[in-house]
XYZ file of C-alpha atoms in Angstrom:
359
model
C -115.826 -63.082 -39.183
C -111.611 -63.844 -40.815
C -113.422 -62.908 -44.385
C -114.578 -59.993 -42.984
C -111.334 -58.928 -41.339
C -109.608 -59.384 -44.571
C -111.973 -57.576 -46.436
C -111.625 -54.819 -44.513
C -107.612 -54.911 -44.243
C -107.684 -55.226 -47.671
C -110.644 -51.787 -48.507
C -107.793 -50.252 -45.962
C -105.063 -50.913 -47.711
C -106.435 -50.008 -51.006
C -107.378 -46.578 -49.528
C -104.506 -45.833 -48.479
C -102.846 -46.900 -51.806
C -105.523 -44.532 -53.759
C -105.129 -41.778 -51.287
C -101.295 -41.958 -51.617
C -101.067 -41.708 -55.068
C -103.751 -39.103 -55.406
C -101.718 -37.182 -53.100
C -98.580 -37.630 -55.137
C -100.704 -36.571 -58.142
C -101.727 -33.380 -56.567
C -98.617 -32.577 -54.934
C -96.967 -32.826 -58.890
C -99.248 -30.758 -60.446
C -99.483 -27.888 -57.683
C -95.853 -28.009 -57.368
C -95.139 -27.867 -61.373
C -94.417 -24.417 -61.861
C -92.447 -22.758 -65.021
C -90.291 -19.699 -64.577
C -90.795 -15.925 -66.258
C -90.946 -16.100 -70.048
C -87.760 -13.295 -69.268
C -85.156 -13.462 -66.710
C -82.245 -10.722 -66.270
C -79.190 -13.324 -65.382
C -76.666 -12.405 -62.386
C -72.908 -12.052 -63.889
C -70.611 -14.172 -61.439
C -66.802 -13.315 -61.203
C -66.828 -11.041 -64.480
C -62.741 -10.881 -65.544
C -63.262 -7.399 -66.719
C -60.732 -8.060 -70.076
C -62.334 -6.626 -73.007
C -62.674 -8.749 -76.371
C -61.458 -7.228 -79.576
C -62.830 -7.802 -82.903
C -59.804 -8.488 -84.429
C -58.959 -11.571 -82.647
C -59.570 -15.379 -83.410
C -62.048 -17.364 -80.773
C -62.428 -20.962 -79.553
C -65.737 -21.797 -78.235
C -66.669 -25.196 -76.632
C -70.155 -26.602 -76.042
C -70.923 -29.769 -73.850
C -73.480 -31.278 -72.435
C -72.260 -33.038 -69.196
C -75.262 -35.177 -68.708
C -75.530 -33.863 -64.874
C -71.937 -35.699 -64.102
C -73.278 -39.182 -64.228
C -72.564 -40.601 -67.206
C -69.521 -42.545 -67.512
C -69.269 -45.002 -70.366
C -70.989 -47.638 -68.783
C -73.845 -45.614 -67.335
C -77.430 -46.430 -68.772
C -80.248 -44.209 -68.019
C -83.723 -45.200 -67.486
C -85.613 -42.779 -69.719
C -83.625 -44.234 -72.745
C -84.190 -47.679 -71.877
C -81.307 -48.365 -69.440
C -81.296 -49.463 -65.715
C -80.248 -46.291 -63.429
C -82.088 -42.885 -62.780
C -79.076 -41.643 -60.058
C -75.458 -41.153 -60.984
C -73.520 -43.911 -59.060
C -72.683 -42.196 -56.074
C -71.823 -38.739 -54.652
C -68.037 -39.342 -55.467
C -68.486 -40.277 -58.772
C -70.407 -37.080 -59.464
C -67.503 -34.975 -58.362
C -64.842 -36.919 -59.646
C -66.864 -36.958 -62.907
C -67.368 -33.275 -63.027
C -63.756 -32.318 -61.837
C -62.155 -34.534 -64.517
C -64.516 -32.648 -67.251
C -63.146 -29.514 -65.896
C -59.846 -30.621 -66.171
C -60.371 -31.645 -70.322
C -62.616 -28.047 -71.113
C -58.823 -26.189 -69.579
C -56.897 -28.371 -71.777
C -59.359 -27.329 -75.172
C -58.097 -23.565 -74.493
C -61.423 -22.076 -75.153
C -62.244 -18.549 -74.681
C -65.915 -19.248 -74.076
C -67.581 -22.322 -72.955
C -71.413 -23.312 -72.861
C -72.461 -25.998 -70.787
C -75.863 -27.867 -70.514
C -77.427 -30.463 -67.766
C -75.547 -28.541 -64.613
C -76.852 -30.012 -61.733
C -76.811 -27.586 -58.652
C -79.235 -29.172 -55.966
C -80.817 -32.404 -57.332
C -81.590 -36.095 -55.947
C -80.044 -37.965 -58.861
C -76.581 -36.434 -58.195
C -76.838 -36.468 -54.622
C -77.040 -32.583 -54.327
C -73.491 -31.780 -55.427
C -73.248 -28.314 -56.420
C -71.888 -28.652 -59.992
C -72.273 -25.163 -60.658
C -69.943 -24.479 -57.846
C -67.508 -26.929 -58.885
C -67.163 -26.019 -62.196
C -67.106 -22.187 -61.054
C -64.192 -23.050 -58.830
C -62.152 -25.467 -61.471
C -62.489 -22.550 -64.113
C -61.429 -19.373 -62.359
C -60.175 -17.419 -65.286
C -64.036 -17.180 -66.378
C -66.963 -15.054 -65.761
C -70.119 -16.842 -65.677
C -73.880 -16.998 -65.594
C -76.334 -19.342 -64.864
C -79.885 -20.192 -66.711
C -82.721 -22.557 -64.692
C -84.075 -25.453 -67.238
C -84.671 -27.803 -64.759
C -87.006 -27.542 -61.481
C -89.026 -30.340 -60.989
C -90.809 -31.936 -58.093
C -90.108 -35.152 -56.804
C -90.335 -37.846 -59.694
C -91.421 -40.659 -57.615
C -89.958 -43.053 -60.074
C -88.529 -45.799 -61.108
C -90.169 -47.034 -57.499
C -86.425 -48.433 -56.616
C -84.532 -45.859 -56.825
C -86.901 -42.512 -57.399
C -85.188 -39.893 -60.148
C -86.212 -37.364 -57.421
C -86.185 -33.589 -57.360
C -83.676 -31.519 -59.715
C -82.515 -28.243 -59.789
C -80.547 -27.769 -63.128
C -79.619 -24.932 -66.144
C -77.082 -23.660 -68.652
C -74.082 -22.529 -67.812
C -71.966 -19.960 -70.187
C -68.453 -19.158 -69.311
C -66.451 -16.375 -70.807
C -62.987 -14.995 -70.522
C -63.784 -11.672 -71.727
C -66.417 -9.111 -69.857
C -70.001 -9.775 -69.824
C -72.408 -6.736 -70.207
C -75.648 -8.536 -69.510
C -77.512 -11.836 -69.888
C -80.843 -12.827 -70.199
C -82.925 -16.192 -69.876
C -85.970 -16.574 -72.664
C -88.582 -19.202 -71.968
C -89.194 -21.569 -74.927
C -92.712 -23.424 -75.500
C -92.942 -26.961 -74.073
C -95.896 -29.428 -74.447
C -99.033 -28.909 -72.239
C -99.980 -32.420 -71.874
C -99.141 -34.727 -69.469
C -95.468 -34.846 -70.914
C -94.691 -31.641 -69.215
C -93.795 -33.306 -66.070
C -90.953 -35.426 -67.779
C -89.351 -32.074 -69.840
C -87.431 -29.553 -68.603
C -88.534 -26.077 -68.617
C -86.806 -25.138 -71.831
C -85.102 -21.837 -72.533
C -82.023 -20.316 -74.230
C -79.702 -17.947 -72.536
C -78.073 -15.056 -74.355
C -74.893 -13.415 -72.713
C -73.561 -10.351 -74.331
C -69.750 -10.164 -74.569
C -69.026 -5.982 -75.549
C -65.887 -5.710 -77.997
C -63.443 -2.528 -77.508
C -63.840 -1.238 -80.766
C -67.991 -1.289 -80.832
C -70.071 -4.409 -81.388
C -70.802 -7.151 -79.202
C -70.862 -11.051 -79.607
C -74.266 -12.639 -78.598
C -73.938 -16.393 -77.152
C -76.991 -18.635 -77.296
C -76.816 -21.460 -74.989
C -79.454 -23.626 -75.662
C -80.710 -27.207 -74.859
C -83.966 -28.172 -76.847
C -86.309 -30.722 -75.938
C -86.668 -34.606 -76.547
C -88.870 -36.887 -75.859
C -91.610 -35.070 -77.091
C -95.025 -36.434 -78.161
C -95.987 -33.461 -80.389
C -93.606 -32.818 -83.010
C -94.257 -29.156 -83.529
C -92.820 -28.324 -79.930
C -89.600 -28.395 -81.266
C -89.698 -26.925 -84.314
C -91.864 -24.040 -82.586
C -88.442 -23.899 -80.084
C -86.179 -24.075 -83.208
C -88.221 -21.132 -85.105
C -88.361 -18.657 -81.675
C -84.718 -19.443 -81.385
C -83.520 -18.350 -84.612
C -86.100 -15.577 -84.965
C -84.108 -13.757 -81.723
C -80.915 -14.843 -83.383
C -81.522 -13.172 -86.734
C -83.030 -10.008 -84.813
C -79.627 -9.937 -83.289
C -77.808 -10.550 -86.542
C -79.622 -7.931 -88.274
C -78.570 -5.648 -85.644
C -74.739 -5.559 -86.089
C -74.043 -8.761 -83.609
C -72.003 -11.408 -84.224
C -74.341 -14.029 -83.105
C -73.050 -17.806 -82.041
C -75.428 -20.107 -80.728
C -74.252 -23.908 -79.308
C -75.626 -26.572 -77.548
C -77.525 -29.696 -77.489
C -80.521 -29.701 -80.021
C -81.588 -32.915 -79.978
C -81.986 -33.215 -83.407
C -79.658 -35.433 -86.152
C -77.185 -32.448 -87.263
C -75.836 -34.606 -89.838
C -79.133 -35.421 -91.407
C -78.567 -39.334 -91.048
C -75.888 -40.261 -88.732
C -75.935 -43.660 -89.563
C -74.651 -43.029 -92.814
C -71.303 -41.430 -91.380
C -70.896 -44.485 -88.176
C -72.363 -47.230 -89.267
C -74.632 -47.984 -86.629
C -78.539 -48.013 -87.486
C -81.278 -46.089 -85.353
C -84.694 -46.851 -87.324
C -86.187 -47.941 -83.693
C -85.098 -44.393 -81.915
C -87.496 -41.734 -82.937
C -86.456 -38.943 -80.782
C -83.840 -37.671 -82.849
C -85.053 -36.018 -86.256
C -82.845 -34.544 -88.446
C -83.071 -30.851 -88.107
C -85.182 -28.579 -90.035
C -82.979 -26.922 -92.076
C -86.008 -24.239 -93.282
C -85.398 -21.899 -90.464
C -81.361 -21.244 -91.792
C -81.303 -18.407 -94.250
C -78.833 -15.966 -95.492
C -78.066 -14.202 -92.199
C -77.732 -18.025 -90.342
C -76.102 -20.798 -90.994
C -76.245 -24.496 -89.140
C -72.675 -25.399 -88.577
C -72.423 -29.572 -87.684
C -69.198 -30.292 -86.238
C -67.963 -33.200 -88.488
C -64.615 -34.239 -89.746
C -64.672 -36.092 -92.826
C -61.040 -37.859 -92.483
C -61.567 -38.754 -88.555
C -65.633 -38.474 -88.031
C -66.852 -38.548 -84.361
C -70.589 -38.262 -83.239
C -71.592 -36.256 -80.032
C -73.855 -38.418 -78.168
C -74.648 -42.035 -77.983
C -77.877 -43.389 -76.521
C -77.771 -44.560 -72.819
C -79.462 -47.562 -73.204
C -76.601 -49.879 -73.001
C -73.000 -49.255 -71.875
C -71.052 -47.726 -74.470
C -69.386 -50.115 -77.027
C -67.968 -48.631 -80.178
C -69.441 -49.410 -83.332
C -72.223 -51.166 -81.703
C -74.000 -48.464 -79.696
C -76.286 -46.352 -81.691
C -74.263 -42.939 -81.844
C -75.226 -39.498 -83.403
C -74.624 -35.536 -83.703
C -76.805 -33.365 -82.043
C -74.584 -30.760 -80.705
C -73.603 -27.954 -83.267
C -73.695 -24.300 -83.479
C -75.686 -21.901 -85.469
C -73.945 -18.933 -86.572
C -74.623 -15.441 -88.246
C -73.231 -14.537 -91.709
C -70.791 -11.967 -89.538
C -68.769 -14.925 -88.413
C -66.061 -17.122 -90.026
C -66.126 -20.394 -88.983
C -62.095 -21.576 -89.305
C -63.223 -25.045 -87.812
C -65.705 -27.107 -85.825
C -65.594 -30.761 -85.111
C -66.025 -33.264 -82.353
C -63.830 -33.595 -79.771
C -63.358 -37.972 -79.051
C -63.739 -38.469 -75.240
C -65.355 -41.857 -76.383
C -67.827 -40.892 -73.860
C -66.002 -41.265 -70.912
C -67.305 -38.839 -68.985
C -70.943 -38.145 -70.433
C -73.331 -39.282 -73.017
C -72.177 -36.297 -75.288
C -68.643 -36.064 -76.292
C -67.738 -31.954 -76.778
C -68.257 -29.796 -79.733
C -65.711 -27.053 -80.791
C -65.605 -24.318 -82.583
C -63.064 -21.873 -84.245
C -63.836 -18.382 -85.195
C -63.240 -15.262 -86.325
C -65.290 -12.197 -86.817
C -65.928 -10.357 -89.807
C -65.127 -6.409 -90.240
C -67.573 -4.106 -89.270
């Protein structure tokens, strides 16, 4: 009799587990969606100030790691431990500190990646609003690239549901901004990836023409290497089209590719076991577009650390995946990584100073 009861209880528990897992998988599949291919974005707090073609400009790009990545933070998807920020208070402090750092760079344009606006991992802090309030001399646009169902992993502290995106800020008036979808994997990996896209924001010049600012965060963790290639192909085709129409084109962001080819040659830590950041395919850069990898030979600084363990200079694997693509009518004066020692994010900010060729 006791064996019968034990067996019955075990079968009930097994059925409950199967139903729970099955129900969750059904939820994840039915909740998964991609945003439309082309979306016009709202411009918030436009400054009304007009850009000029004869000026010199500074642009900063920063993947802020959703406000969680202090220099001792490790992330579960990279072999570390944490799936959420340390606390709500730490997120607010980190975002506020990064906003202060951004203001100190004297930028005219700021392109930011991994900005959470309502996510379990950051305790539902609206980082977009925090940044807008702190950088109140800028107009802004926001493109969602992560709107995920609740991820019940790791089981001890689930990553949860995320709503996040790309934020572009400008001290000069913007005439429009558009979100364009990029391809992602179609298998199970799509549930772990972002809703990849780029935004293109147009800044009209007072004497004719416009600056086109592309903000991008390309895929990592792909099992199909052709996806990243296709993303870069579509991105550069759109940029070339804008350049050929006479626009000044600048793309900035996290390319999730080694922009230096082999960063270990410059920073001394081999990363043979880390396969997610392969050398970027330079075949997409021709006479109209060129890659600008931020680098200072006198004082080389990497733009990204692998957060599998707390950051330790000279020990942690570092590389440069953040940088720029510019059209041939943009003259680059300077491009470098700003050394923040990964105090605020697993990425250091990158900066470019440029001027525009005469039309």
